[in-house]
Short mmCIF file of N, CA and C in Angstrom, two decimals:
data_model
loop_
_atom_site.label_atom_id
_atom_site.label_comp_id
_atom_site.label_asym_id
_atom_site.label_seq_id
_atom_site.Cartn_x
_atom_site.Cartn_y
_atom_site.Cartn_z
N UNK A 1044 1.38 -1.37 0.25
CA UNK A 1044 -0.17 -0.53 0.08
C UNK A 1044 0.60 1.00 -0.44
N UNK A 1045 0.29 2.30 -0.89
CA UNK A 1045 1.58 3.43 -0.49
C UNK A 1045 0.49 4.55 -0.97
N UNK A 1046 0.51 5.64 0.06
CA UNK A 1046 -0.43 6.43 0.81
C UNK A 1046 -0.18 7.55 -0.33
N UNK A 1047 -1.15 8.44 -0.64
CA UNK A 1047 -1.21 9.97 -1.51
C UNK A 1047 -0.36 10.18 -1.31
N UNK A 1048 -0.05 11.19 -1.88
CA UNK A 1048 0.62 12.56 -1.96
C UNK A 1048 0.41 13.15 -0.90
N UNK A 1049 -0.73 13.44 -0.70
CA UNK A 1049 -1.23 14.91 0.03
C UNK A 1049 -1.72 13.79 1.41
N UNK A 1050 -1.76 12.48 1.80
CA UNK A 1050 -1.33 12.20 2.59
C UNK A 1050 -0.23 12.36 3.60
N UNK A 1051 0.62 12.00 3.04
CA UNK A 1051 2.14 11.99 2.99
C UNK A 1051 1.77 13.62 3.76
N UNK A 1052 1.86 14.85 2.88
CA UNK A 1052 2.04 15.92 3.18
C UNK A 1052 1.32 16.17 4.40
N UNK A 1053 -0.01 15.92 4.55
CA UNK A 1053 -1.06 15.96 5.74
C UNK A 1053 0.01 16.26 6.94
N UNK A 1054 0.91 14.52 6.68
CA UNK A 1054 1.62 13.79 8.38
C UNK A 1054 2.72 15.50 8.56
N UNK A 1055 3.56 15.63 7.63
CA UNK A 1055 3.78 16.14 7.68
C UNK A 1055 3.79 17.53 8.25
N UNK A 1056 3.14 18.19 7.36
CA UNK A 1056 2.75 19.78 8.09
C UNK A 1056 2.40 19.61 9.31
N UNK A 1057 1.26 18.98 10.12
CA UNK A 1057 0.91 18.52 11.97
C UNK A 1057 2.19 18.40 11.33
N UNK A 1058 3.57 17.82 11.43
CA UNK A 1058 4.26 17.75 12.69
C UNK A 1058 5.23 18.36 12.89
N UNK A 1059 5.47 19.08 11.50
CA UNK A 1059 6.62 19.95 11.47
C UNK A 1059 6.03 21.33 12.62
N UNK A 1060 4.74 21.63 12.26
CA UNK A 1060 3.51 22.42 13.15
C UNK A 1060 3.52 22.38 14.59
N UNK A 1061 3.63 21.17 14.74
CA UNK A 1061 3.97 20.10 16.71
C UNK A 1061 4.67 21.20 17.23
N UNK A 1062 6.14 21.40 16.37
CA UNK A 1062 7.48 21.25 16.87
C UNK A 1062 7.62 22.85 16.94
N UNK A 1063 6.21 24.15 16.00
CA UNK A 1063 6.81 25.10 15.80
C UNK A 1063 7.16 26.58 16.95
N UNK A 1064 6.72 25.79 17.90
CA UNK A 1064 7.09 26.56 19.49
C UNK A 1064 5.52 27.72 19.35
N UNK A 1065 6.22 29.08 19.35
CA UNK A 1065 5.62 30.63 19.22
C UNK A 1065 5.51 30.65 17.55
N UNK A 1066 6.62 30.02 16.43
CA UNK A 1066 6.16 30.37 15.13
C UNK A 1066 5.64 30.65 14.03
N UNK A 1067 4.83 30.68 13.99
CA UNK A 1067 3.77 30.34 12.77
C UNK A 1067 4.22 30.38 11.07
N UNK A 1068 5.10 29.95 10.95
CA UNK A 1068 5.25 29.82 9.51
C UNK A 1068 3.60 30.17 8.43
N UNK A 1069 4.25 30.02 7.50
CA UNK A 1069 3.31 30.17 5.81
C UNK A 1069 3.30 29.40 5.72
N UNK A 1070 1.96 28.69 4.51
CA UNK A 1070 2.44 27.78 3.70
C UNK A 1070 3.30 27.60 2.79
N UNK A 1071 3.93 29.02 2.51
CA UNK A 1071 4.48 29.09 1.32
C UNK A 1071 6.05 28.27 1.94
N UNK A 1072 6.37 28.54 2.79
CA UNK A 1072 7.59 28.56 3.87
C UNK A 1072 7.44 27.35 3.71
N UNK A 1073 6.36 26.43 4.27
CA UNK A 1073 6.43 25.35 4.51
C UNK A 1073 6.73 24.98 2.94
N UNK A 1074 5.58 24.66 1.93
CA UNK A 1074 5.43 24.50 0.95
C UNK A 1074 7.59 24.26 0.82
N UNK A 1075 8.05 25.40 0.91
CA UNK A 1075 9.18 25.60 -0.30
C UNK A 1075 10.07 24.98 0.83
N UNK A 1076 9.69 24.64 1.91
CA UNK A 1076 10.68 23.18 3.11
C UNK A 1076 10.93 22.67 3.17
N UNK A 1077 9.69 22.11 2.37
CA UNK A 1077 9.21 20.78 1.72
C UNK A 1077 9.10 20.04 0.09
N UNK A 1078 9.79 21.67 0.07
CA UNK A 1078 9.78 20.74 -1.37
C UNK A 1078 8.59 20.45 -2.15
N UNK A 1079 7.75 21.31 -2.30
CA UNK A 1079 6.32 20.81 -3.31
C UNK A 1079 6.13 21.95 -3.62
N UNK A 1080 4.87 22.13 -4.51
CA UNK A 1080 4.53 23.32 -5.22
C UNK A 1080 3.01 23.31 -3.74
N UNK A 1081 3.59 25.32 -4.44
CA UNK A 1081 2.66 25.93 -3.32
C UNK A 1081 1.22 25.92 -2.96
N UNK A 1082 0.55 25.85 -4.61
CA UNK A 1082 -0.40 25.52 -4.58
C UNK A 1082 -1.00 24.03 -4.31
N UNK A 1083 -1.12 23.08 -4.72
CA UNK A 1083 -0.92 21.77 -3.29
C UNK A 1083 -0.50 21.17 -2.57
N UNK A 1084 0.09 22.06 -1.65
CA UNK A 1084 -0.15 22.27 -0.77
C UNK A 1084 -0.90 23.49 0.25
N UNK A 1085 -1.30 24.32 -0.59
CA UNK A 1085 -2.18 25.38 0.05
C UNK A 1085 -3.72 23.67 -0.17
N UNK A 1086 -3.72 22.97 -0.85
CA UNK A 1086 -4.62 22.37 -0.62
C UNK A 1086 -5.12 21.30 0.71
N UNK A 1087 -3.99 21.43 0.33
CA UNK A 1087 -3.80 19.86 2.17
C UNK A 1087 -3.55 20.37 3.29
N UNK A 1088 -3.68 21.88 3.51
CA UNK A 1088 -4.25 23.07 4.52
C UNK A 1088 -5.15 23.03 4.37
N UNK A 1089 -5.42 23.57 3.31
CA UNK A 1089 -7.54 23.38 3.67
C UNK A 1089 -7.93 23.04 3.62
N UNK A 1090 -7.69 21.83 3.15
CA UNK A 1090 -8.47 20.19 4.61
C UNK A 1090 -8.41 20.58 5.89
N UNK A 1091 -6.81 20.36 6.53
CA UNK A 1091 -6.13 20.07 7.14
C UNK A 1091 -7.11 21.52 8.58
N UNK A 1092 -7.71 22.34 8.04
CA UNK A 1092 -8.40 23.53 8.51
C UNK A 1092 -9.67 23.31 8.50
N UNK A 1093 -9.84 22.77 7.32
CA UNK A 1093 -11.46 22.85 7.66
C UNK A 1093 -11.60 21.43 8.79
N UNK A 1094 -10.46 20.72 8.53
CA UNK A 1094 -11.33 19.38 9.65
C UNK A 1094 -10.37 19.77 11.45
N UNK A 1095 -10.41 21.05 11.46
CA UNK A 1095 -10.15 21.26 12.60
C UNK A 1095 -8.56 21.25 13.46
N UNK A 1096 -7.76 20.47 12.41
CA UNK A 1096 -6.44 20.01 13.00
C UNK A 1096 -5.78 21.49 13.39
N UNK A 1097 -6.21 22.90 12.13
CA UNK A 1097 -4.86 23.15 12.54
C UNK A 1097 -5.69 24.89 11.37
N UNK A 1098 -4.83 25.83 12.12
CA UNK A 1098 -5.70 27.72 11.70
C UNK A 1098 -4.55 28.26 11.39
N UNK A 1099 -5.37 28.94 10.05
CA UNK A 1099 -5.00 29.09 9.19
C UNK A 1099 -4.82 31.43 9.01
N UNK A 1100 -4.14 31.74 9.38
CA UNK A 1100 -4.25 33.78 9.22
C UNK A 1100 -3.56 33.89 8.36
N UNK A 1101 -4.34 34.63 7.25
CA UNK A 1101 -3.53 35.13 6.37
C UNK A 1101 -2.73 36.72 6.71
N UNK A 1102 -1.86 37.36 5.94
CA UNK A 1102 -1.29 38.63 6.07
C UNK A 1102 -0.56 38.33 7.07
N UNK A 1103 0.02 40.11 7.58
CA UNK A 1103 0.70 40.72 8.30
C UNK A 1103 1.36 39.34 9.41
N UNK A 1104 1.53 38.64 10.10
CA UNK A 1104 1.47 38.27 11.45
C UNK A 1104 0.77 36.98 11.56
N UNK A 1105 0.61 36.46 10.02
CA UNK A 1105 -0.55 35.60 9.96
C UNK A 1105 0.71 34.40 10.16
N UNK A 1106 0.13 32.80 9.74
CA UNK A 1106 1.16 31.78 9.55
C UNK A 1106 -0.35 30.43 10.01
N UNK A 1107 0.58 29.56 9.82
CA UNK A 1107 -0.10 27.60 10.12
C UNK A 1107 -0.18 27.79 12.37
N UNK A 1108 -0.66 27.56 12.48
CA UNK A 1108 -0.66 26.63 14.37
C UNK A 1108 -1.43 25.66 14.32
N UNK A 1109 -0.70 25.05 15.18
CA UNK A 1109 -1.58 24.18 15.30
C UNK A 1109 -2.30 23.51 16.59
N UNK A 1110 -3.62 23.20 16.06
CA UNK A 1110 -4.76 23.79 17.50
C UNK A 1110 -4.66 22.09 18.50
N UNK A 1111 -5.21 21.94 19.63
CA UNK A 1111 -4.93 20.76 20.90
C UNK A 1111 -5.58 20.12 19.67
N UNK A 1112 -6.50 19.83 18.91
CA UNK A 1112 -7.50 19.16 18.10
C UNK A 1112 -5.60 18.27 17.27
N UNK A 1113 -5.38 18.68 16.68
CA UNK A 1113 -4.68 18.77 16.06
C UNK A 1113 -3.11 18.59 16.32
N UNK A 1114 -3.26 18.27 17.27
CA UNK A 1114 -2.58 18.10 19.10
C UNK A 1114 -2.25 16.28 18.44
N UNK A 1115 -3.42 16.58 19.23
CA UNK A 1115 -3.71 15.02 19.53
C UNK A 1115 -4.69 14.09 18.87
N UNK A 1116 -4.41 14.79 16.95
CA UNK A 1116 -5.31 13.54 16.54
C UNK A 1116 -4.44 12.47 15.99
N UNK A 1117 -5.47 11.61 15.58
CA UNK A 1117 -5.09 9.85 15.57
C UNK A 1117 -4.71 10.28 14.66
N UNK A 1118 -3.28 9.40 14.23
CA UNK A 1118 -3.23 9.02 13.07
C UNK A 1118 -3.60 8.71 12.46
N UNK A 1119 -4.02 7.41 12.45
CA UNK A 1119 -4.67 6.65 11.67
C UNK A 1119 -5.87 7.46 11.26
N UNK A 1120 -6.45 8.36 11.94
CA UNK A 1120 -7.40 9.02 11.39
C UNK A 1120 -7.11 10.18 10.45
N UNK A 1121 -5.90 10.84 10.84
CA UNK A 1121 -5.44 11.61 9.50
C UNK A 1121 -5.76 10.89 8.35
N UNK A 1122 -5.08 9.59 8.98
CA UNK A 1122 -4.42 8.98 7.15
C UNK A 1122 -6.05 8.33 6.63
N UNK A 1123 -7.24 8.08 7.75
CA UNK A 1123 -8.74 7.61 7.16
C UNK A 1123 -9.05 8.73 5.81
N UNK A 1124 -8.99 9.52 6.75
CA UNK A 1124 -9.99 11.19 6.13
C UNK A 1124 -8.83 11.66 4.32
N UNK A 1125 -7.14 11.71 4.66
CA UNK A 1125 -7.15 11.94 3.40
C UNK A 1125 -7.27 10.94 2.60
N UNK A 1126 -6.58 9.57 3.23
CA UNK A 1126 -7.18 7.92 2.12
C UNK A 1126 -8.27 7.85 1.38
N UNK A 1127 -9.45 8.00 2.68
CA UNK A 1127 -10.18 7.23 2.41
C UNK A 1127 -11.01 6.29 2.14
N UNK A 1128 -11.73 5.52 2.82
CA UNK A 1128 -12.18 4.38 2.83
C UNK A 1128 -12.35 3.44 1.69
N UNK A 1129 -11.84 3.60 0.57
CA UNK A 1129 -12.69 2.82 -0.38
C UNK A 1129 -11.04 1.54 -0.12
N UNK A 1130 -11.60 0.51 -1.12
CA UNK A 1130 -10.80 -1.14 -1.06
C UNK A 1130 -9.85 -0.27 -1.70
N UNK A 1131 -8.69 -1.39 -1.65
CA UNK A 1131 -7.39 -0.89 -1.97
C UNK A 1131 -6.75 -1.39 -3.60
N UNK A 1132 -8.78 -2.37 -3.74
CA UNK A 1132 -8.47 -3.34 -4.82
C UNK A 1132 -10.35 -2.76 -5.91
N UNK A 1133 -9.93 -1.83 -6.92
CA UNK A 1133 -10.77 -1.87 -7.53
C UNK A 1133 -11.59 -3.01 -8.37
N UNK A 1134 -12.51 -3.58 -7.68
CA UNK A 1134 -13.20 -4.47 -8.02
C UNK A 1134 -13.88 -4.77 -8.83
N UNK A 1135 -15.44 -3.05 -8.81
CA UNK A 1135 -16.39 -2.88 -9.63
C UNK A 1135 -15.90 -1.46 -9.96
N UNK A 1136 -15.25 -1.64 -11.52
CA UNK A 1136 -14.03 -0.96 -11.99
C UNK A 1136 -15.08 -0.79 -13.14
N UNK A 1137 -15.02 0.54 -14.43
CA UNK A 1137 -14.72 -0.20 -15.89
C UNK A 1137 -14.96 -1.52 -16.40
N UNK A 1138 -14.35 -1.96 -15.58
CA UNK A 1138 -14.54 -3.75 -16.91
C UNK A 1138 -14.29 -4.50 -15.38
N UNK A 1139 -15.62 -5.14 -14.32
CA UNK A 1139 -15.66 -5.49 -13.51
C UNK A 1139 -14.96 -7.05 -13.47
N UNK A 1140 -13.78 -7.31 -12.76
CA UNK A 1140 -13.24 -8.74 -11.93
C UNK A 1140 -14.60 -9.79 -12.62
N UNK A 1141 -13.80 -10.30 -13.18
CA UNK A 1141 -15.01 -12.01 -13.04
C UNK A 1141 -15.37 -12.48 -11.53
N UNK A 1142 -13.83 -12.67 -11.21
CA UNK A 1142 -14.19 -13.44 -9.71
C UNK A 1142 -15.13 -12.62 -8.68
N UNK A 1143 -15.24 -11.36 -9.00
CA UNK A 1143 -16.07 -10.44 -8.10
C UNK A 1143 -16.82 -11.31 -7.11
N UNK A 1144 -17.38 -12.56 -7.89
CA UNK A 1144 -19.08 -13.32 -6.92
C UNK A 1144 -17.99 -14.63 -6.91
N UNK A 1145 -17.34 -14.54 -7.13
CA UNK A 1145 -17.06 -15.74 -5.33
C UNK A 1145 -15.71 -15.10 -5.09
N UNK A 1146 -14.43 -14.17 -4.50
CA UNK A 1146 -13.57 -14.32 -4.81
C UNK A 1146 -12.42 -13.43 -2.91
N UNK A 1147 -12.19 -14.50 -2.16
CA UNK A 1147 -11.61 -14.29 -0.95
C UNK A 1147 -11.13 -13.04 -0.50
N UNK A 1148 -10.30 -13.23 -1.54
CA UNK A 1148 -8.67 -11.89 -1.63
C UNK A 1148 -9.02 -9.96 -1.02
N UNK A 1149 -10.73 -10.22 -2.26
CA UNK A 1149 -11.31 -8.41 -1.84
C UNK A 1149 -11.65 -8.72 -0.07
N UNK A 1150 -11.78 -9.65 0.47
CA UNK A 1150 -11.74 -9.23 1.96
C UNK A 1150 -10.62 -9.08 3.32
N UNK A 1151 -10.20 -9.86 2.29
CA UNK A 1151 -8.47 -10.05 3.09
C UNK A 1151 -7.89 -9.03 2.47
N UNK A 1152 -7.70 -8.38 1.72
CA UNK A 1152 -7.41 -7.33 1.14
C UNK A 1152 -7.89 -5.73 2.18
N UNK A 1153 -9.10 -6.33 2.28
CA UNK A 1153 -9.69 -5.12 3.18
C UNK A 1153 -9.57 -5.65 4.85
N UNK A 1154 -9.19 -6.46 5.10
CA UNK A 1154 -9.01 -6.66 5.88
C UNK A 1154 -7.13 -6.29 6.96
N UNK A 1155 -6.17 -6.43 5.62
CA UNK A 1155 -4.75 -5.94 5.50
C UNK A 1155 -4.85 -4.10 5.46
N UNK A 1156 -5.93 -3.72 4.71
CA UNK A 1156 -6.10 -2.16 4.84
C UNK A 1156 -6.17 -1.77 6.03
N UNK A 1157 -7.73 -2.26 7.11
CA UNK A 1157 -7.86 -1.50 7.97
C UNK A 1157 -7.08 -2.48 10.16
N UNK A 1158 -6.24 -3.36 9.48
CA UNK A 1158 -4.74 -3.61 10.25
C UNK A 1158 -3.89 -2.36 10.13
N UNK A 1159 -3.84 -2.28 8.91
CA UNK A 1159 -2.49 -1.10 8.24
C UNK A 1159 -3.40 0.82 9.19
N UNK A 1160 -4.69 0.41 9.08
CA UNK A 1160 -5.01 1.73 9.47
C UNK A 1160 -5.37 1.57 11.18
N UNK A 1161 -5.84 0.29 12.13
CA UNK A 1161 -5.36 -0.10 13.53
C UNK A 1161 -4.73 0.70 13.54
N UNK A 1162 -2.80 0.87 13.36
CA UNK A 1162 -1.70 -0.26 13.70
C UNK A 1162 -1.44 1.57 13.91
N UNK A 1163 -1.99 2.91 13.07
CA UNK A 1163 -1.97 4.06 13.43
C UNK A 1163 -2.36 4.47 14.26
N UNK A 1164 -3.92 4.17 14.92
CA UNK A 1164 -4.60 4.96 15.38
C UNK A 1164 -3.89 5.08 16.62
N UNK A 1165 -3.31 3.99 17.80
CA UNK A 1165 -2.40 4.28 18.54
C UNK A 1165 -1.84 5.88 18.76
N UNK A 1166 -1.41 6.43 17.92
CA UNK A 1166 -0.48 7.47 17.89
C UNK A 1166 -1.23 8.46 17.47
N UNK A 1167 -0.53 10.00 18.51
CA UNK A 1167 -0.96 10.80 18.15
C UNK A 1167 0.11 11.76 16.81
N UNK A 1168 -0.15 13.02 16.66
CA UNK A 1168 0.70 14.13 15.56
C UNK A 1168 1.81 14.02 16.66
N UNK A 1169 0.95 14.19 17.92
CA UNK A 1169 2.88 14.28 19.65
C UNK A 1169 3.73 13.58 18.96
N UNK A 1170 3.05 12.36 18.95
CA UNK A 1170 3.87 10.67 18.68
C UNK A 1170 5.56 11.31 17.54
N UNK A 1171 4.91 11.33 16.85
CA UNK A 1171 5.24 11.12 15.40
C UNK A 1171 6.25 12.48 15.22
N UNK A 1172 6.16 13.17 16.18
CA UNK A 1172 7.19 15.00 15.87
C UNK A 1172 7.83 14.21 17.32
N UNK A 1173 8.35 13.95 18.32
CA UNK A 1173 8.71 14.19 18.85
C UNK A 1173 10.05 13.47 19.06
N UNK A 1174 11.05 13.78 19.98
CA UNK A 1174 12.66 13.44 19.33
C UNK A 1174 12.66 12.03 19.09
N UNK A 1175 13.84 11.30 18.35
CA UNK A 1175 14.77 12.75 17.43
C UNK A 1175 13.66 13.15 16.07
N UNK A 1176 12.56 13.26 15.89
CA UNK A 1176 12.38 13.50 14.75
C UNK A 1176 12.39 15.07 14.88
N UNK A 1177 11.74 15.40 16.17
CA UNK A 1177 11.27 17.33 15.81
C UNK A 1177 12.45 17.83 16.41
N UNK A 1178 13.68 17.67 16.10
CA UNK A 1178 14.87 18.33 15.56
C UNK A 1178 14.93 18.95 14.39
N UNK A 1179 14.83 17.58 13.00
CA UNK A 1179 14.66 17.90 11.51
C UNK A 1179 13.58 18.27 11.03
N UNK A 1180 12.49 18.49 11.90
CA UNK A 1180 11.17 19.01 11.54
C UNK A 1180 11.56 20.25 12.06
N UNK A 1181 11.84 20.92 13.05
CA UNK A 1181 12.71 23.15 13.06
C UNK A 1181 13.30 23.15 11.48
N UNK A 1182 14.34 22.65 10.62
CA UNK A 1182 15.19 22.69 9.28
C UNK A 1182 13.65 23.02 8.40
N UNK A 1183 12.13 22.28 8.05
CA UNK A 1183 11.41 22.53 7.69
C UNK A 1183 11.19 23.78 8.11
N UNK A 1184 10.66 24.56 6.61
CA UNK A 1184 9.87 25.94 6.27
C UNK A 1184 10.92 27.09 6.60
N UNK A 1185 12.30 27.34 7.21
CA UNK A 1185 12.91 27.86 7.64
C UNK A 1185 12.88 28.73 6.41
N UNK A 1186 13.37 29.84 5.65
CA UNK A 1186 13.79 30.74 4.77
C UNK A 1186 15.38 30.06 4.45
N UNK A 1187 15.37 30.39 3.26
CA UNK A 1187 16.44 29.62 2.90
C UNK A 1187 17.91 30.63 3.16
N UNK A 1188 18.41 31.67 3.57
CA UNK A 1188 19.15 32.05 4.16
C UNK A 1188 19.24 31.76 5.64
N UNK A 1189 18.43 31.81 5.93
CA UNK A 1189 18.32 31.36 7.90
C UNK A 1189 19.06 29.46 8.07
N UNK A 1190 19.05 29.11 7.27
CA UNK A 1190 19.21 27.55 7.85
C UNK A 1190 20.45 26.65 7.61
N UNK A 1191 21.27 28.05 7.32
CA UNK A 1191 22.90 28.34 8.03
C UNK A 1191 23.12 28.07 9.51
N UNK A 1192 22.00 29.01 9.93
CA UNK A 1192 21.82 29.09 11.24
C UNK A 1192 21.13 28.64 12.00
N UNK A 1193 20.83 28.47 13.02
CA UNK A 1193 20.07 28.48 14.48
C UNK A 1193 18.87 29.13 14.22
N UNK A 1194 17.73 29.40 14.65
CA UNK A 1194 16.56 30.05 15.14
C UNK A 1194 17.04 30.82 16.64
N UNK A 1195 16.52 31.79 16.63
CA UNK A 1195 16.82 31.95 17.63
C UNK A 1195 14.62 31.68 19.10
#
């Protein structure tokens, strides 16, 4: 199973904000730090904001901040929200699978998918942003000219 790019970005944004302290990086700063297009990250940020996991303020003094709900969010819930709960394989696609009526694989894959999600349910965003990961996350979204020196 491979996560969608938006799921990966959502988790990394939440992790980055979990270690932000008093700073509020902008969406553009986070996008630049992650090396991803601003427009793609902006869509992910909008979805995270819609779900109440972060706040985004525009203008001078604006930026992104993790909410308490975001800090304590289950990683499994975040992954489910972005991945959806659909089947791993598309048995009903444009050309339905001829084994569909008697297939045991579909159920096995569904159970495996749920086991994957369940294994992430006990982890929170704060858990996955803890040390030693936290120190590395601080480098994300710094301006290029600041990367060589420690942040104050």
